[in-house]
Amino acid sequence: MDYATFLQIFDTALRFATPLLLACLAGLYSERAGIFDIGLEGKMLMAAMASAAVAALTGSVWIGLLAGIVGSLVFAAVHGLASITFRGNQLISGVALNFVAAGITVLVAQTLFQQGGRTPPLSGAARFQPVHLPFVEAIREVPVIGPFYADVLSGHTILVYVALALVPATWWLLYRTRFGLRLRAVGENPASVDTAGVSVIRLRFTAVAITGLLCGLAGAYMSTGLQAGFGREMTAGRGYIALAALIFANWKPWAALWATLLFGFFQALALRPDVVQAVLRFPVPVPVLDALPYVLTVIVLAGLIGKPSPPRAGGEPYVKER
Amino acid sequence: MDKLPRWADLALVPLISLLLAAAVSAVVLLAIGQSPSQALWVMVEGALLSPYGWGYTLYYATSFMFTGLAVVVAFHGGLFNIGGEGQAQLGGLGVALVCLSLPWPHWTLALPAAILGAALFGAAWAAIPAWLQARRGSHIVITTIMFNYIAAALMIYVLVEVLKPAGQMDPASARFPPGTNLPTLHEIPGLSLIFTKQVPANVSLFVALAACFGVWVLMWRTRLGYEIRAFGKQPAAARYAGISAFKVTMIAMLISGALSGMMAINNVMGESERLLQNASEGAGFIGIAVALMGRNHPVGVFLAALLFGFLYQGGAELGLWTSIPIELRTVVQGLVILFTGALDQMVRMLLVRLIRTSRSRTPAQAQGGM
Amino acid sequence: MAGQTPSGRQETAAPFAIELKGISKAFGPVQANKDISIQVAHGSIHGIIGENGAGKSTLMSILYGFYRADSGVIEINGRPTTIPDSQSAIRAGIGMVFQHFKLVQNFTVLENVVLGAEDGALLGPSLTKARRVLADLSREYELDVDPDAVVEDLSVGHQQRVEILKALYRQAEILILDEPTGVLTPDEADHLFRILRGLKDQGKTVILITHKLREIMEITDAVSVMRRGTMVATVKTAETSPEALAELMVGRKVLLHVHKGPANPGRNVLSVENLRVVDEAKVERLRGISFDIRAGEILGIAGVAGNGQSELLEVLGGFGRATGRVVLNGTELDISGRASDGQSRRAAGIAHVPEDRQRLGLIMDFTAWENVAFGYHHAPEYQRNAALMDNDAIRADCAGKMQRFDVRPPLPELPAKSFSGGNQQKIVVAREIERNPDLLLVGQPTRGVDIGAIEFIHKQIVALRDAGKAVLLVSVELDEILSLSDRIAVMFDGRIMGFRDPAQTNERELGLLMAGVEG
């Protein structure tokens, strides 16, 4: 494999990693606050459909983005209600909402566009356009780093850079602000927050809202940045992979970046069986490459790579001690 | 009154949850410009008003009984097995291998062998997530979901590379020998008087009913069932009592996987009579809804499976006769899971309020909580 | 007498820091607090005593804003105050130190203190200020803690100091402590009392909730007794006695000692040699202890919770691994391998009443009869055949046990969670004792159990011993150990500090051993 091919794959990897990263950071906020959310998948799907549909109808990708965020927030709100207000089983809520999202997205898309549950292909202002970083042409001449900067880092749509920027932003928010301290506390021991006079419910709902927002970005990116429209079940399990990345990253923002890049890399490899064959020197069937991210997830979960330490109060509804 | 009486908790809560799910679905239908009442009529007519419709409803219900029981057994052990879909697909592989391996003379011989094959393959697919949970504490929800996706990839590979007869285009296995064909309800003497047309519901319905009874006996009449239930409720206490967490987790999941796998004798052996891609068609997931609606009890599973059979057949009819996409049934399925599984507290609070206001109308003394 | 307090709160003419008038609170049909009235004087240490379920926790929850009282008035410094939430309680100058600490285990001391009382949206300035204030507070009240230590690395006594510092950081004038000494050694408890006296000297008011009569007598100025949701009496500590208080708590004369005849010990039943337990964090929980128990003998293990007693019970009960040697009735028990499990132990003749009945001893959602079979679900008398259990036989056995052990209500179909703590314990005790074990392990048999059931359970344990069985009793209640045991072993930090004859020792000596002071 030559350097140019490597850059190509890495470029693809970064693009594939973006929805994973956004969804992973989304899950980070929820889980750090003590709310399990396996409904990332459904929220992404909802956002993907909503943003593609609205972008197709209005011709503006930004209004589409807004619609995607709103769609995701609606599902986030339901999950928050079920998990926090009604103290329901958070896993079941997530699974249920994923089903609802899978069905409703196709229903709405079919009603709007009659194209078999898809949105019409997007183009022009209804899609995110590549952003070129400054001094691209000048830096390209620099050996090794130049093409990396020019072909891998530059030329992505804006949400990719937003996702990357969200990593240090999340770190700062979690560890350098009052909100972050309280958020982490509420996921470890909600009673500590409650007895200090801070509302557990408000903190958790805020976390859930942030999750909805970030999943909105993830889904919108998929249908208006990564691809050019929405198709049924287009998220194909990315929400779950993002969860695996979160566990792999031990619920830390910077580790989440590397974890999702790794998963994105595997997804990029699946598109280039020729490269895999060239490197490994025997043919690998396409279904095997397709299954790789999921297999890696299982390996991560088997704790074969480090021992995960989740927030202590994760998944438990908070009930005041009598 | 703070708590519901037991009968209300068992019967009313699922009923109200179902009504709420139906109500939200109706709203969705209205929002996309369809008529809920017309939709309901089409569904009822197509699923319940003719033996032919019932033949389809019962066919789907059979699959859902298997997958529902699978979720129930795992649930009692404290495990949320979402891998029924993948386990059912692997069960289909087991059935196909059994049926294609020998020239079976009669279905009474082929069926037990196929059941064994389906159960074994389904259990095997559940074994790895089970072992990972039992030994390494890996969350079974995510591992089973992953195994669903891996199963899909695996089945594509197997169907295209291994089982597809030469010269055939579509990814499917060869047809099973005629000795493996299961009699449908139309072909069973006695029942053929009711089911005058060919229907997909077949002998495996009775296997499913037997499985319901078997699960009931297992969970509430055997030592193993006792251990599974105790462990599911309080794993730490189970250790005190000398109940092996590893053994219970593995066995509960293996039984669960086996039950999901057994679904394949209904659709793969009984209906399509060859192995197709995506044979299970979401039945594994519906098992979750069925288990929740059925309050984790085999009798409830039976009733809920009938309900979802109606939904499935009705949804198919909707797809045929109206412009409502078939995905509506996924929405309903998700809503049912949501209301019965996650929002059950909300439903209970609603019921408590309703019962309280109806009681306050009579000057009877308020009952103490149960 | 409190003058102008440091926070500048107004001094009024009324002498009471807190006055409660007619506080009532019901949860459904249960009247947790009925018309409670108390007056707590400024700068005093006021005790509130009562049995489990007397309503103390509810009252304190009302004071801290967790619950709203149904009726009644709260007056702080003479001014009527509503406390709808914890924020208001903190603003009113109330600080609470809970029985179960409300700390974030993997935060530092500083982060825990600052949580919820931060100065502004950015953490940096808050932490700097907190560091300074903490240093002052530590000096003033003998509350030394390393502000950068991670809480889970601290001892229980130090963690409690963090809780007190939290309250003081928020300028609490009234400190409420809920069962503070349950997890402390006698030495740590003494240090706590010094801290409390220091607080009192600085004009703070302290309310001490406890069920330990001795502490009330030692440190409080006044004590209020609660019983079944009502305030039965408030007296000056100097004018009362433990016996009088116990009688007020229960409403009748209470026998504080168990009536039992002399022991008649026979052959060795249990022999423990050099038992060692190392936990997951590689910490040694049992450091090679050795002891024997004979038939017809009750060996009482005294010690503060967390010194290895739980691990000892787990090993003997079959759900903890260890090295060393354990011999029961001449046969060596497997303590680290395959056969080291609860079923093998039961087969060998060991029964176990666990320390935490609700977490371990019972399946709360199972019915009483299902619980009667718990641990013994393989017993032949409970089976119909090789495949099926005989649920009717189990139900009948449950009914019999309920009658013999006076379990109320005697309904086998009732789920375990519907029974009171005492009746739950009686079900567990009945189940284990009627197995006729050679060795009975009992952990905290009367925790959360009302006095009537306590007497009954104690009688049963003595009866078992009189029938020639061996009993290993673990309890943090020294009274219980002293009155029940034929021999006492004191554990501290995973070791047995010494054996004592209950007739020839006292609480002072045992307390020293419990605190690690060599006897």
Short mmCIF file of N, CA and C in Angstrom, two decimals, chain A residues 36 38 41 78 81-83 85-93 95-97 99-100 102-108 110-111 232-233 235-238 240-241 243-244 247 285 287-288 290-291 293-295 297-298 301-304 306-307, chain B residues 2 28-29 31-34 75 80 82 128 132 136-139 141-143 145-147 149-150 153-154 156-157 161 285-286 288 292 323-328 330-331 333-347 349:
data_model
loop_
_atom_site.label_atom_id
_atom_site.label_comp_id
_atom_site.label_asym_id
_atom_site.label_seq_id
_atom_site.Cartn_x
_atom_site.Cartn_y
_atom_site.Cartn_z
N PHE A 36 -28.23 5.64 31.02
CA PHE A 36 -27.83 4.80 29.89
C PHE A 36 -28.60 5.24 28.67
N ILE A 38 -28.97 3.65 24.97
CA ILE A 38 -28.64 2.89 23.77
C ILE A 38 -29.52 3.33 22.62
N GLU A 41 -28.69 5.32 18.31
CA GLU A 41 -29.00 4.88 16.94
C GLU A 41 -30.28 5.54 16.43
N VAL A 78 -38.26 12.19 25.03
CA VAL A 78 -39.04 11.02 25.45
C VAL A 78 -38.20 10.10 26.31
N LEU A 81 -37.81 11.62 29.69
CA LEU A 81 -39.04 11.48 30.45
C LEU A 81 -39.17 10.07 31.02
N ALA A 82 -38.96 9.09 30.18
CA ALA A 82 -39.11 7.71 30.62
C ALA A 82 -38.07 7.36 31.68
N SER A 83 -36.84 7.82 31.47
CA SER A 83 -35.75 7.41 32.36
C SER A 83 -35.74 8.20 33.66
N THR A 85 -38.10 11.07 34.75
CA THR A 85 -39.36 11.37 35.42
C THR A 85 -40.08 10.10 35.85
N PHE A 86 -40.15 9.14 34.95
CA PHE A 86 -40.91 7.94 35.28
C PHE A 86 -40.03 6.78 35.72
N ARG A 87 -38.73 7.04 35.83
CA ARG A 87 -37.80 6.05 36.39
C ARG A 87 -37.95 4.68 35.74
N GLY A 88 -38.16 4.67 34.44
CA GLY A 88 -38.34 3.41 33.75
C GLY A 88 -37.02 2.75 33.43
N ASN A 89 -37.09 1.59 32.87
CA ASN A 89 -35.91 0.85 32.47
C ASN A 89 -35.27 1.54 31.27
N GLN A 90 -34.02 2.01 31.48
CA GLN A 90 -33.42 2.86 30.45
C GLN A 90 -33.02 2.08 29.21
N LEU A 91 -32.67 0.80 29.43
CA LEU A 91 -32.30 0.00 28.26
C LEU A 91 -33.51 -0.23 27.37
N ILE A 92 -34.62 -0.57 27.99
CA ILE A 92 -35.82 -0.83 27.21
C ILE A 92 -36.27 0.43 26.49
N SER A 93 -36.16 1.56 27.18
CA SER A 93 -36.56 2.80 26.54
C SER A 93 -35.73 3.06 25.29
N VAL A 95 -34.07 0.87 23.42
CA VAL A 95 -34.40 -0.10 22.37
C VAL A 95 -35.72 0.27 21.70
N ALA A 96 -36.71 0.61 22.53
CA ALA A 96 -38.02 0.94 22.00
C ALA A 96 -37.94 2.14 21.06
N LEU A 97 -37.25 3.17 21.50
CA LEU A 97 -37.18 4.38 20.67
C LEU A 97 -36.43 4.11 19.37
N PHE A 99 -36.66 1.36 17.67
CA PHE A 99 -37.66 0.78 16.78
C PHE A 99 -38.58 1.86 16.23
N VAL A 100 -39.05 2.70 17.13
CA VAL A 100 -39.97 3.75 16.68
C VAL A 100 -39.31 4.61 15.61
N ALA A 102 -36.86 3.78 13.61
CA ALA A 102 -36.69 3.03 12.37
C ALA A 102 -37.96 3.05 11.55
N GLY A 103 -39.11 2.90 12.22
CA GLY A 103 -40.37 2.89 11.51
C GLY A 103 -40.82 4.27 11.06
N ILE A 104 -40.75 5.22 11.96
CA ILE A 104 -41.29 6.54 11.64
C ILE A 104 -40.50 7.24 10.55
N THR A 105 -39.18 7.04 10.54
CA THR A 105 -38.39 7.72 9.52
C THR A 105 -38.82 7.28 8.13
N VAL A 106 -39.06 5.98 7.99
CA VAL A 106 -39.48 5.52 6.66
C VAL A 106 -40.89 5.99 6.35
N LEU A 107 -41.76 5.92 7.35
CA LEU A 107 -43.13 6.38 7.16
C LEU A 107 -43.17 7.82 6.64
N VAL A 108 -42.44 8.68 7.32
CA VAL A 108 -42.49 10.10 6.96
C VAL A 108 -41.85 10.33 5.60
N GLN A 110 -41.55 8.25 3.19
CA GLN A 110 -42.41 7.72 2.14
C GLN A 110 -43.57 8.66 1.87
N THR A 111 -44.16 9.17 2.95
CA THR A 111 -45.29 10.08 2.77
C THR A 111 -44.88 11.34 2.03
N ARG A 232 -33.52 4.11 4.30
CA ARG A 232 -33.96 3.39 5.51
C ARG A 232 -32.78 2.71 6.19
N GLU A 233 -32.81 2.78 7.51
CA GLU A 233 -31.79 2.14 8.35
C GLU A 233 -30.38 2.55 7.95
N THR A 235 -28.21 4.28 9.33
CA THR A 235 -27.19 4.34 10.38
C THR A 235 -26.53 2.99 10.62
N ALA A 236 -27.23 1.92 10.27
CA ALA A 236 -26.61 0.58 10.24
C ALA A 236 -25.81 0.25 11.50
N GLY A 237 -26.32 0.60 12.64
CA GLY A 237 -25.67 0.19 13.87
C GLY A 237 -24.59 1.12 14.37
N ARG A 238 -24.43 2.28 13.73
CA ARG A 238 -23.39 3.20 14.17
C ARG A 238 -23.62 3.68 15.60
N TYR A 240 -24.68 2.00 18.03
CA TYR A 240 -24.17 0.99 18.95
C TYR A 240 -22.66 0.96 18.93
N ILE A 241 -22.09 1.15 17.75
CA ILE A 241 -20.63 1.19 17.65
C ILE A 241 -20.10 2.37 18.46
N LEU A 243 -21.38 3.55 21.10
CA LEU A 243 -21.43 3.12 22.49
C LEU A 243 -20.22 2.28 22.84
N ALA A 244 -19.89 1.37 21.92
CA ALA A 244 -18.72 0.53 22.17
C ALA A 244 -17.47 1.39 22.26
N ILE A 247 -17.24 2.91 25.65
CA ILE A 247 -16.73 2.00 26.66
C ILE A 247 -15.23 1.82 26.50
N PRO A 285 -13.25 -12.03 2.41
CA PRO A 285 -14.60 -11.81 1.87
C PRO A 285 -15.19 -10.52 2.41
N PRO A 287 -18.21 -9.71 3.41
CA PRO A 287 -18.98 -9.75 4.65
C PRO A 287 -18.08 -9.73 5.89
N VAL A 288 -16.90 -10.30 5.78
CA VAL A 288 -16.00 -10.29 6.94
C VAL A 288 -15.59 -8.87 7.25
N ASP A 290 -17.21 -6.20 6.49
CA ASP A 290 -18.39 -5.50 6.99
C ASP A 290 -18.59 -5.78 8.47
N ALA A 291 -18.31 -7.02 8.84
CA ALA A 291 -18.58 -7.41 10.22
C ALA A 291 -17.49 -6.94 11.18
N PRO A 293 -16.23 -4.00 12.34
CA PRO A 293 -16.51 -3.07 13.45
C PRO A 293 -17.30 -3.73 14.56
N TYR A 294 -18.25 -4.59 14.18
CA TYR A 294 -19.06 -5.22 15.19
C TYR A 294 -18.24 -6.22 15.99
N VAL A 295 -17.36 -6.93 15.29
CA VAL A 295 -16.51 -7.88 16.00
C VAL A 295 -15.58 -7.15 16.95
N THR A 297 -16.12 -4.40 18.38
CA THR A 297 -16.93 -3.97 19.51
C THR A 297 -17.01 -5.06 20.56
N VAL A 298 -17.27 -6.29 20.10
CA VAL A 298 -17.38 -7.40 21.04
C VAL A 298 -16.06 -7.61 21.77
N LEU A 301 -15.70 -5.09 24.37
CA LEU A 301 -16.57 -5.35 25.50
C LEU A 301 -16.10 -6.53 26.32
N ALA A 302 -15.36 -7.44 25.67
CA ALA A 302 -14.86 -8.58 26.42
C ALA A 302 -13.77 -8.16 27.37
N GLY A 303 -13.47 -6.87 27.35
CA GLY A 303 -12.48 -6.38 28.28
C GLY A 303 -11.10 -6.88 27.94
N LEU A 304 -10.95 -7.35 26.72
CA LEU A 304 -9.64 -7.85 26.32
C LEU A 304 -8.67 -6.69 26.13
N GLY A 306 -8.16 -3.62 28.14
CA GLY A 306 -8.40 -2.73 29.27
C GLY A 306 -9.70 -3.06 29.99
N LYS A 307 -9.84 -2.58 31.20
CA LYS A 307 -11.05 -2.86 31.98
C LYS A 307 -11.87 -1.58 32.13
N ASP B 2 -51.51 3.62 47.19
CA ASP B 2 -50.26 3.88 46.49
C ASP B 2 -49.97 2.84 45.42
N VAL B 28 -49.91 9.39 14.57
CA VAL B 28 -48.91 9.36 13.49
C VAL B 28 -49.60 9.18 12.14
N LEU B 29 -50.59 8.27 12.12
CA LEU B 29 -51.31 8.05 10.87
C LEU B 29 -51.99 9.32 10.39
N ALA B 31 -51.13 12.26 11.06
CA ALA B 31 -50.12 13.24 10.63
C ALA B 31 -49.63 12.98 9.22
N ILE B 32 -49.62 11.71 8.81
CA ILE B 32 -49.19 11.48 7.43
C ILE B 32 -50.37 11.37 6.50
N GLY B 33 -51.51 11.82 6.97
CA GLY B 33 -52.64 11.95 6.07
C GLY B 33 -53.43 10.68 5.85
N GLN B 34 -53.34 9.73 6.79
CA GLN B 34 -54.10 8.51 6.62
C GLN B 34 -55.21 8.45 7.67
N PHE B 75 -34.94 -12.86 30.55
CA PHE B 75 -35.35 -11.79 31.45
C PHE B 75 -35.41 -12.27 32.89
N PHE B 80 -31.05 -9.19 29.42
CA PHE B 80 -31.84 -8.61 28.36
C PHE B 80 -31.27 -9.11 27.04
N ILE B 82 -31.22 -9.25 23.43
CA ILE B 82 -31.76 -8.60 22.25
C ILE B 82 -31.29 -9.32 21.00
N ILE B 128 -21.66 -17.18 23.01
CA ILE B 128 -20.53 -16.26 23.20
C ILE B 128 -20.93 -15.03 24.00
N LEU B 132 -19.38 -14.14 27.65
CA LEU B 132 -18.75 -12.84 27.89
C LEU B 132 -19.40 -12.12 29.07
N ARG B 136 -16.83 -12.17 31.89
CA ARG B 136 -16.11 -10.90 31.80
C ARG B 136 -17.00 -9.70 32.13
N GLY B 137 -18.27 -9.96 32.37
CA GLY B 137 -19.15 -8.85 32.70
C GLY B 137 -19.46 -7.93 31.55
N SER B 138 -19.23 -8.40 30.30
CA SER B 138 -19.54 -7.57 29.14
C SER B 138 -21.04 -7.43 29.02
N HIS B 139 -21.51 -6.23 28.79
CA HIS B 139 -22.94 -6.00 28.81
C HIS B 139 -23.63 -6.75 27.69
N VAL B 141 -26.52 -6.64 26.46
CA VAL B 141 -27.35 -5.91 25.50
C VAL B 141 -26.53 -5.57 24.27
N ILE B 142 -25.37 -4.99 24.49
CA ILE B 142 -24.58 -4.55 23.34
C ILE B 142 -23.98 -5.73 22.61
N THR B 143 -23.51 -6.74 23.33
CA THR B 143 -22.91 -7.88 22.62
C THR B 143 -23.95 -8.58 21.77
N ILE B 145 -26.62 -7.30 20.43
CA ILE B 145 -26.91 -6.45 19.27
C ILE B 145 -25.82 -6.62 18.22
N MET B 146 -24.58 -6.62 18.68
CA MET B 146 -23.48 -6.80 17.73
C MET B 146 -23.59 -8.14 17.03
N PHE B 147 -23.96 -9.17 17.80
CA PHE B 147 -24.07 -10.49 17.19
C PHE B 147 -25.21 -10.56 16.18
N TYR B 149 -25.81 -8.15 14.04
CA TYR B 149 -25.18 -7.65 12.81
C TYR B 149 -24.19 -8.65 12.25
N ILE B 150 -23.44 -9.29 13.14
CA ILE B 150 -22.48 -10.29 12.66
C ILE B 150 -23.22 -11.46 12.01
N ALA B 153 -24.17 -10.63 8.50
CA ALA B 153 -23.04 -10.75 7.59
C ALA B 153 -22.71 -12.22 7.33
N LEU B 154 -22.74 -13.00 8.42
CA LEU B 154 -22.42 -14.42 8.30
C LEU B 154 -23.39 -15.12 7.36
N ILE B 156 -25.18 -13.90 4.97
CA ILE B 156 -24.96 -13.53 3.57
C ILE B 156 -23.83 -14.37 2.99
N TYR B 157 -22.78 -14.44 3.77
CA TYR B 157 -21.63 -15.22 3.29
C TYR B 157 -22.02 -16.67 3.07
N GLU B 161 -21.90 -18.14 -0.58
CA GLU B 161 -20.71 -18.95 -0.87
C GLU B 161 -20.93 -20.44 -0.64
N PHE B 285 -36.90 -9.22 17.25
CA PHE B 285 -37.16 -7.99 17.99
C PHE B 285 -38.57 -7.94 18.53
N ILE B 286 -39.50 -8.46 17.74
CA ILE B 286 -40.88 -8.45 18.22
C ILE B 286 -40.99 -9.30 19.47
N ILE B 288 -39.23 -9.18 21.93
CA ILE B 288 -39.05 -8.31 23.08
C ILE B 288 -40.38 -7.67 23.47
N LEU B 292 -42.54 -8.28 26.96
CA LEU B 292 -42.91 -7.19 27.86
C LEU B 292 -44.42 -7.11 28.03
N SER B 323 -52.01 2.86 1.03
CA SER B 323 -50.68 3.41 0.75
C SER B 323 -49.87 3.58 2.03
N ILE B 324 -50.33 2.94 3.11
CA ILE B 324 -49.58 3.04 4.37
C ILE B 324 -48.39 2.08 4.31
N PRO B 325 -47.21 2.60 4.50
CA PRO B 325 -46.04 1.73 4.41
C PRO B 325 -46.06 0.68 5.53
N ILE B 326 -45.44 -0.44 5.24
CA ILE B 326 -45.46 -1.56 6.17
C ILE B 326 -44.68 -1.23 7.45
N GLU B 327 -43.86 -0.18 7.38
CA GLU B 327 -43.07 0.20 8.56
C GLU B 327 -43.93 0.64 9.72
N LEU B 328 -45.22 0.85 9.46
CA LEU B 328 -46.08 1.25 10.57
C LEU B 328 -46.01 0.23 11.69
N THR B 330 -43.55 -1.50 12.64
CA THR B 330 -42.34 -1.28 13.46
C THR B 330 -42.58 -0.17 14.47
N VAL B 331 -43.30 0.87 14.02
CA VAL B 331 -43.60 1.97 14.93
C VAL B 331 -44.46 1.47 16.09
N GLN B 333 -44.79 -1.54 17.18
CA GLN B 333 -43.98 -2.44 17.99
C GLN B 333 -43.11 -1.65 18.96
N GLY B 334 -42.46 -0.61 18.45
CA GLY B 334 -41.61 0.21 19.31
C GLY B 334 -42.41 0.92 20.38
N LEU B 335 -43.59 1.41 20.02
CA LEU B 335 -44.42 2.10 21.00
C LEU B 335 -44.89 1.15 22.09
N VAL B 336 -45.25 -0.07 21.70
CA VAL B 336 -45.67 -1.04 22.71
C VAL B 336 -44.54 -1.31 23.69
N ILE B 337 -43.34 -1.51 23.16
CA ILE B 337 -42.19 -1.73 24.04
C ILE B 337 -41.98 -0.53 24.94
N LEU B 338 -42.13 0.65 24.37
CA LEU B 338 -41.92 1.86 25.14
C LEU B 338 -42.90 1.96 26.30
N PHE B 339 -44.20 1.76 25.99
CA PHE B 339 -45.20 1.96 27.03
C PHE B 339 -45.21 0.83 28.05
N THR B 340 -45.03 -0.41 27.60
CA THR B 340 -45.06 -1.51 28.56
C THR B 340 -43.75 -1.66 29.28
N GLY B 341 -42.66 -1.29 28.66
CA GLY B 341 -41.36 -1.58 29.24
C GLY B 341 -40.72 -0.41 29.95
N ALA B 342 -40.86 0.78 29.37
CA ALA B 342 -40.14 1.91 29.96
C ALA B 342 -41.07 2.90 30.63
N LEU B 343 -42.24 3.05 30.10
CA LEU B 343 -43.17 4.02 30.68
C LEU B 343 -44.20 3.34 31.55
N ASP B 344 -43.90 2.12 32.01
CA ASP B 344 -44.90 1.40 32.79
C ASP B 344 -45.24 2.13 34.07
N GLN B 345 -44.25 2.85 34.62
CA GLN B 345 -44.56 3.63 35.83
C GLN B 345 -45.63 4.67 35.54
N MET B 346 -45.49 5.30 34.37
CA MET B 346 -46.45 6.34 34.00
C MET B 346 -47.84 5.74 33.89
N VAL B 347 -47.91 4.54 33.26
CA VAL B 347 -49.21 3.90 33.11
C VAL B 347 -49.79 3.55 34.47
N MET B 349 -49.15 5.07 37.29
CA MET B 349 -49.60 6.27 37.98
C MET B 349 -50.97 6.71 37.45
#
